[in-house]
Short mmCIF file of C-alpha atoms in Angstrom, two decimals:
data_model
loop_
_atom_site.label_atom_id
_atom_site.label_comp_id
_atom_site.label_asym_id
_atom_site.label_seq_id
_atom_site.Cartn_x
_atom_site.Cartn_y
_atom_site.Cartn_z
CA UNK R 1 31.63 -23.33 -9.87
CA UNK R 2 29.84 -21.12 -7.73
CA UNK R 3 25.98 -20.64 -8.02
CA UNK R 4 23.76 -18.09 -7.17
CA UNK R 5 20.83 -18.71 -4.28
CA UNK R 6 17.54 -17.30 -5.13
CA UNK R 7 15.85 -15.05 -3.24
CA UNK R 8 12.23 -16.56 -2.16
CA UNK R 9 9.63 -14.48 -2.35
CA UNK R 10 6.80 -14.14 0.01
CA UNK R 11 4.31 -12.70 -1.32
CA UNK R 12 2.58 -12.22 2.45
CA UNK R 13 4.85 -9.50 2.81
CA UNK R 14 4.09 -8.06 -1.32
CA UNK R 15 0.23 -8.13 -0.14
CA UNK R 16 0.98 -7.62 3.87
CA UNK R 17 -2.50 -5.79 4.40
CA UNK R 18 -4.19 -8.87 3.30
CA UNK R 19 -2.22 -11.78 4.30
CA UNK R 20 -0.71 -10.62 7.42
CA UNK R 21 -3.66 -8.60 8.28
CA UNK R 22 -3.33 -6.83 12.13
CA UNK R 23 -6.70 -7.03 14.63
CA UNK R 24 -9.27 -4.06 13.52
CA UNK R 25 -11.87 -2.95 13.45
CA UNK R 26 -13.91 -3.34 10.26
CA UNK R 27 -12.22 -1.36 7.51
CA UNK R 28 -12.58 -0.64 3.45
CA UNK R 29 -9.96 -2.16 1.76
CA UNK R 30 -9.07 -1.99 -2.38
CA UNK R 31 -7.50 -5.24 -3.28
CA UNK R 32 -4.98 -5.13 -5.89
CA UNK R 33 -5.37 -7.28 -9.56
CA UNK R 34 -3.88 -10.48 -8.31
CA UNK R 35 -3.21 -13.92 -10.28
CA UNK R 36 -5.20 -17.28 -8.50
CA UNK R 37 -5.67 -20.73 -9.08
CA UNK R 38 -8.80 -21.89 -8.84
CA UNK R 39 -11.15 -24.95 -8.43
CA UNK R 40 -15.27 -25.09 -8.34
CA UNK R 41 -16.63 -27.27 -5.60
CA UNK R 42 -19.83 -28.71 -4.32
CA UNK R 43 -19.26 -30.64 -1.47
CA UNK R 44 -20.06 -30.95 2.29
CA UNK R 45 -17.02 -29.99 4.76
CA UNK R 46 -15.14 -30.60 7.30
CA UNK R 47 -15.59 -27.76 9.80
CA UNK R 48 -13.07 -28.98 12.41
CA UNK R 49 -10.25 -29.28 10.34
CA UNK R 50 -7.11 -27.64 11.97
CA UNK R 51 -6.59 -24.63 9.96
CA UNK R 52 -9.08 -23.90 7.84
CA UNK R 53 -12.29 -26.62 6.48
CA UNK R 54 -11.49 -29.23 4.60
CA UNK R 55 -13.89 -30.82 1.35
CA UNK R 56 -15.38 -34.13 1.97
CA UNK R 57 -17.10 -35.03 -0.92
CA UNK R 58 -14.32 -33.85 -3.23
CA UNK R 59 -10.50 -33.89 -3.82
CA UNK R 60 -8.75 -29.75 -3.55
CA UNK R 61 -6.18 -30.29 -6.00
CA UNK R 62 -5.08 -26.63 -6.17
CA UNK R 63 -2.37 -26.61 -3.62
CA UNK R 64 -0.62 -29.66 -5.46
CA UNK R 65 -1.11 -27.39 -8.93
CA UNK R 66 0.42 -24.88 -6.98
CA UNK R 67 3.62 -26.63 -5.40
CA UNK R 68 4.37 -28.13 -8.95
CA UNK R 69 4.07 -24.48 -10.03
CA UNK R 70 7.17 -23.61 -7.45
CA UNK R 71 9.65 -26.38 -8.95
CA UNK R 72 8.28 -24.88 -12.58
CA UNK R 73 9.23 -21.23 -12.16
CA UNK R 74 12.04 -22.04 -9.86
CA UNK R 75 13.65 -23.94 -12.64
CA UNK R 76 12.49 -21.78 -15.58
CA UNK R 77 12.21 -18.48 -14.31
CA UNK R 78 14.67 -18.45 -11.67
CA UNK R 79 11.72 -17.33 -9.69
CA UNK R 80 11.25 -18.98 -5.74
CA UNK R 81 7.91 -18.59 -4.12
CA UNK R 82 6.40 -19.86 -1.14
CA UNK R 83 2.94 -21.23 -0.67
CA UNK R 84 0.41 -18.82 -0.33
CA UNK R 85 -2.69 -19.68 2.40
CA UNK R 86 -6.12 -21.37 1.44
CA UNK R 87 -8.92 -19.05 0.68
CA UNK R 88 -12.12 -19.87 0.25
CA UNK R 89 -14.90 -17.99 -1.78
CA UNK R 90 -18.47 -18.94 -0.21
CA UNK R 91 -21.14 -18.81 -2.50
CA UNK R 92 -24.00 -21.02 -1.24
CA UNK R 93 -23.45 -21.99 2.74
CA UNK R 94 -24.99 -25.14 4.03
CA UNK R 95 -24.61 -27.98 6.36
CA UNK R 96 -25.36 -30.69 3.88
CA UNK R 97 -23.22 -29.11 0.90
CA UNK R 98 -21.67 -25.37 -0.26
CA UNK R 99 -21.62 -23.66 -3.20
CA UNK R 100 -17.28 -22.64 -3.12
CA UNK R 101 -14.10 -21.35 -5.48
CA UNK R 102 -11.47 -22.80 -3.51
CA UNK R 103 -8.31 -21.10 -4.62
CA UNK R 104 -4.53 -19.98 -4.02
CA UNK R 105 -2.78 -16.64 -5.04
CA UNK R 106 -0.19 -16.78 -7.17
CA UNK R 107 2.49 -14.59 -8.20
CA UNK R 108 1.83 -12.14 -11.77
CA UNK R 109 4.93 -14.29 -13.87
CA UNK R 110 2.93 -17.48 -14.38
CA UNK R 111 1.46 -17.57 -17.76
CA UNK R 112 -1.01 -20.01 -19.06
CA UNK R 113 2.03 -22.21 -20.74
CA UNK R 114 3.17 -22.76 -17.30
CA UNK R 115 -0.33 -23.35 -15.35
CA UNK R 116 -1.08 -25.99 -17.98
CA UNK R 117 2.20 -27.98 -17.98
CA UNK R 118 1.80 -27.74 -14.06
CA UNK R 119 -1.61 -29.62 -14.32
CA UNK R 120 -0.20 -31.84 -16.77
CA UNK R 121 2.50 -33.29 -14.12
CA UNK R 122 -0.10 -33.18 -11.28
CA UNK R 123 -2.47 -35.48 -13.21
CA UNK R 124 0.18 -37.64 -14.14
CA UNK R 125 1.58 -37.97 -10.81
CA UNK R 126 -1.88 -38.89 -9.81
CA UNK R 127 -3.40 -41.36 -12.63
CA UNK R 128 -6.07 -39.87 -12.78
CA UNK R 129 -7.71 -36.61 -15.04
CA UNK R 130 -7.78 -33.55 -12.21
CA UNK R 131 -10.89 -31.99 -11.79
CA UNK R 132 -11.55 -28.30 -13.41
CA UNK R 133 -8.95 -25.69 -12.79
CA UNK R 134 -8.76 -22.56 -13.63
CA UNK R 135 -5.48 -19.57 -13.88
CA UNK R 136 -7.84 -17.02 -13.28
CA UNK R 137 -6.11 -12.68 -12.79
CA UNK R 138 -8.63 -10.62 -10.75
CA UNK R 139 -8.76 -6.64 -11.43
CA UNK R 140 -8.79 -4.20 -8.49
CA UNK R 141 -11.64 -4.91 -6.40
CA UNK R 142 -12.98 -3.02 -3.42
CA UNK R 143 -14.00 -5.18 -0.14
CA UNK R 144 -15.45 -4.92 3.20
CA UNK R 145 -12.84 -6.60 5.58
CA UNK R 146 -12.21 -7.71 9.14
CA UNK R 147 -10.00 -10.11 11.07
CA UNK R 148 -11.72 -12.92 12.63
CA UNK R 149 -9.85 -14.53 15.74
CA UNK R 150 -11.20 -18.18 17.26
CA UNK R 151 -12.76 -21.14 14.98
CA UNK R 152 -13.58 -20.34 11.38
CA UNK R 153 -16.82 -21.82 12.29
CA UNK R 154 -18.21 -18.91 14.46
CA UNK R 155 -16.53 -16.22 11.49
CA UNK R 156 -20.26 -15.77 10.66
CA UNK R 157 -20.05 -13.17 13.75
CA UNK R 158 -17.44 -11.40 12.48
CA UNK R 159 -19.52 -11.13 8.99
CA UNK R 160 -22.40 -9.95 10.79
CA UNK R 161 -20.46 -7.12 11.58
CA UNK R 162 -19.24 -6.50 8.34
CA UNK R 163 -22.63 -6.50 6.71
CA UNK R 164 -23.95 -4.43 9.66
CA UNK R 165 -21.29 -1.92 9.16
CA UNK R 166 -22.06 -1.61 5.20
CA UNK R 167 -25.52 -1.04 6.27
CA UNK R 168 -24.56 2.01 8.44
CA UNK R 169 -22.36 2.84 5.61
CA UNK R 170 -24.95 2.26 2.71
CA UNK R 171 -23.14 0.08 1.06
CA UNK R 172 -24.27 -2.41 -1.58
CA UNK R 173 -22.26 -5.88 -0.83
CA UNK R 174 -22.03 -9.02 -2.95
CA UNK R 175 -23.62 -12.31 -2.10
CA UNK R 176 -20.56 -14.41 -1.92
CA UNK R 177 -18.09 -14.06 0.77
CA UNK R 178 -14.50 -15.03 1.03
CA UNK R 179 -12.12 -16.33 3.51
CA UNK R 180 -8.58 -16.44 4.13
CA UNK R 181 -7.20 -19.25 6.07
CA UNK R 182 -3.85 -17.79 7.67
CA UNK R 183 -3.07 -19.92 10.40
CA UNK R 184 -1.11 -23.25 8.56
CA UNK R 185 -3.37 -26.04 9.25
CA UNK R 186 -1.60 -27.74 12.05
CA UNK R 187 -2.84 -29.35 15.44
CA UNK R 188 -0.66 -27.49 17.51
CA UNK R 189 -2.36 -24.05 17.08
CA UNK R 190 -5.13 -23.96 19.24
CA UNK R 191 -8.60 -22.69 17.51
CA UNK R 192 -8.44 -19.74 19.77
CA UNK R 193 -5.63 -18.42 18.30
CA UNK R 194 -6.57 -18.92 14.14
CA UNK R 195 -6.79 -15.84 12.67
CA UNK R 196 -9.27 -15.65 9.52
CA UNK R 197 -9.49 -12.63 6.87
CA UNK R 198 -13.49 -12.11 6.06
CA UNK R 199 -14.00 -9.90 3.11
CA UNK R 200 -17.22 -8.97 1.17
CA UNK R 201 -16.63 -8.03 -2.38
CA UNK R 202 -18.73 -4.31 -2.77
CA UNK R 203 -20.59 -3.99 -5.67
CA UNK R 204 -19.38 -1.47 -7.93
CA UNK R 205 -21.86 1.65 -8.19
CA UNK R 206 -23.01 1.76 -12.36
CA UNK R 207 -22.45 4.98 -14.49
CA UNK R 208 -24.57 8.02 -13.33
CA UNK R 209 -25.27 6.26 -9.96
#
């Protein structure tokens, strides 16, 4: 009996000006209504983590939510997808502990059902109750973007650009920032070579403004 291989999907290539985003200059970018897992943390980190930074003071569970989702939708759905990169929404920046949403895209066909029988095996796997998690769908946004090559820990100069440019621009930016880990987290890319999506979230202008 023959069977038929999926097709894996990628969604790098669905969402290719994010996730494989090309050297730039700063740029205004509309971000499509996208599906995320998502986990609140307040922790110290890690800043020379290969990759991206990784939580000391607290266990990221998302990416294991995440690969269980995979085998879930694979088997259910007939629906292969491949990990998407870390991203990291900074709310409160500091040595001693941030303020984050640590989160991973996912793709549009996984339903609450799904998310929650996902967490379900994960905690079971683990013996232990998993921390908050969320299946959270973002609508349309508009952000202020750039590319950051080198360490994630100097990206600050590439959002000092950003928020200089919405200054020239007049633009009124969020507080929080996010950031896109998209080199895979292994020792034998050198930090000159990550490459790290910064994006401000712009606020949106209220009626008769």
């Amino acid at each position: 009996m023959m069977t038929t291989k999926l097709m894996t999907y990628d969604h790098r290539n669905i969402h290719s000006d994010i996730y494989k985003m090309k050297p730039g200059p700063v740029a205004v970018r509309v971000i499509p209504a996208m599906k995320y897992v998502s986990q609140e943390m307040t922790t110290a980190y890690h800043m020379d983590w290969a990759g991206r930074p990784e939580p000391i003071d607290q266990q990221w569970v998302v990416w294991k939510v995440v690969n269980q989702l995979k085998y879930l939708t694979k088997n259910k759905l007939s629906y292969k997808f491949t990990l998407m990169p870390h991203e990291i929404l900074w709310h409160e920046k500091n040595v001693s502990r941030s303020i984050t949403t640590q989160m991973m895209q996912v793709p549009d066909c996984i339903t609450k059902e799904l998310f929650e029988e996902a967490c379900f095996h994960v905690e079971k796997r683990l013996g232990k109750k998993l921390p908050t998690l969320q299946l959270i769908s973002n609508e349309s946004l508009t952000c202020v973007q750039k590319l950051h090559r080198g360490h994630y820990r100097n990206s600050v100069e590439t959002l000092e650009e950003i928020m200089n440019f919405a200054e020239e621009e007049s633009l009124s930016l969020k507080s929080s920032y996010k950031e896109i880990y998209l080199t895979p987290a292994m020792m034998c890319h050198k930090p000159e070579t990550w490459k790290t999506v910064v994006s401000v979230e712009i606020n949106k202008r209220k009626p008769g403004v």
